[in-house]
Amino acid sequence: MATKKTKKIDTPIDNRETFVSIQKNFADSDIPVSEKLMTLYSLQQVDSDIDKILQLRGELPLEVSTLEGEISDIKVKEQAVAADIEAFTTRIAASKHDIVECEAQIEKYRSQLDTVSNSREFDSLQKELENQELLRQIAEKVIGETKEKILDKKQALEILKEKAEVKQADLEAKREELSTIVESTSEQEAKLRAAREAYVAKIDARTLSAYDRIRSSCHNHLAVVGVYNGNACGGCMNTIPPQRLIEISTNSKMIVCEYCGRILMNPEKND
């Protein structure tokens, strides 16, 4: 009876996986373990070189982004203040129109006073005159108060513009500084990123996911390290047991530091 071949089922990648959890599957490949380890180590070296380039930029990218956001916020505030000034200007124009209307009505009622035939009509016209005079005074008061508000808004707008100019000058200086650094390292960075892509293409998705996760969790971004000073992990500096040192030296299997979870290998063994 023919034996059925069992098909390996690929489980979904868990972003919480580390080298410890994938260690048992690392050797299950057509590519020799030593070659996979050297590829991982080469990827780590390239990533470390890219990190050095990014460190040259320091906080500049973040500072540039922050300044751009601050300037954008100031521009929004400027637009809001300018809209307020426009609304106040419209209010003044409307109040001036109301004053013209009031004065026309006052002139009309005054002329009618000369032709009244009785006290009742006279009292009615006097009341209308008083109302129109009151409306005119209200409109004049609105104009005065609104003009003060416009002055306040213009002062606030001037402050915002001055603040924007200062930040814009700072932004341009930082952009220029960042551009100089990027330009001086762009060729080297392009080569490193091309090399990175080549190494990444040789690494399975599960291992790469664990590599990226451990790199991001370590302060020095080292996920793959060699032995330090003959007997210590090159990442956390904790002592490695002698038996483990022998296994590491041969690159025949994945060895993970029991203290920090980094993968340990021998970068000098190329065969």
Coordinates of C-alpha atoms in Angstrom, one line a residue, residues 112-113 115-119 121-122:
Q112 CA -43.9 115.6 8.8
L113 CA -43.9 117.5 12.2
T115 CA -47.7 119.5 8.9
V116 CA -49.3 117.7 11.9
S117 CA -52.9 118.5 12.6
N118 CA -53.3 117.3 16.1
S119 CA -51.3 116.4 19.2
E121 CA -50.2 112.6 15.4
F122 CA -47.4 114.8 16.8

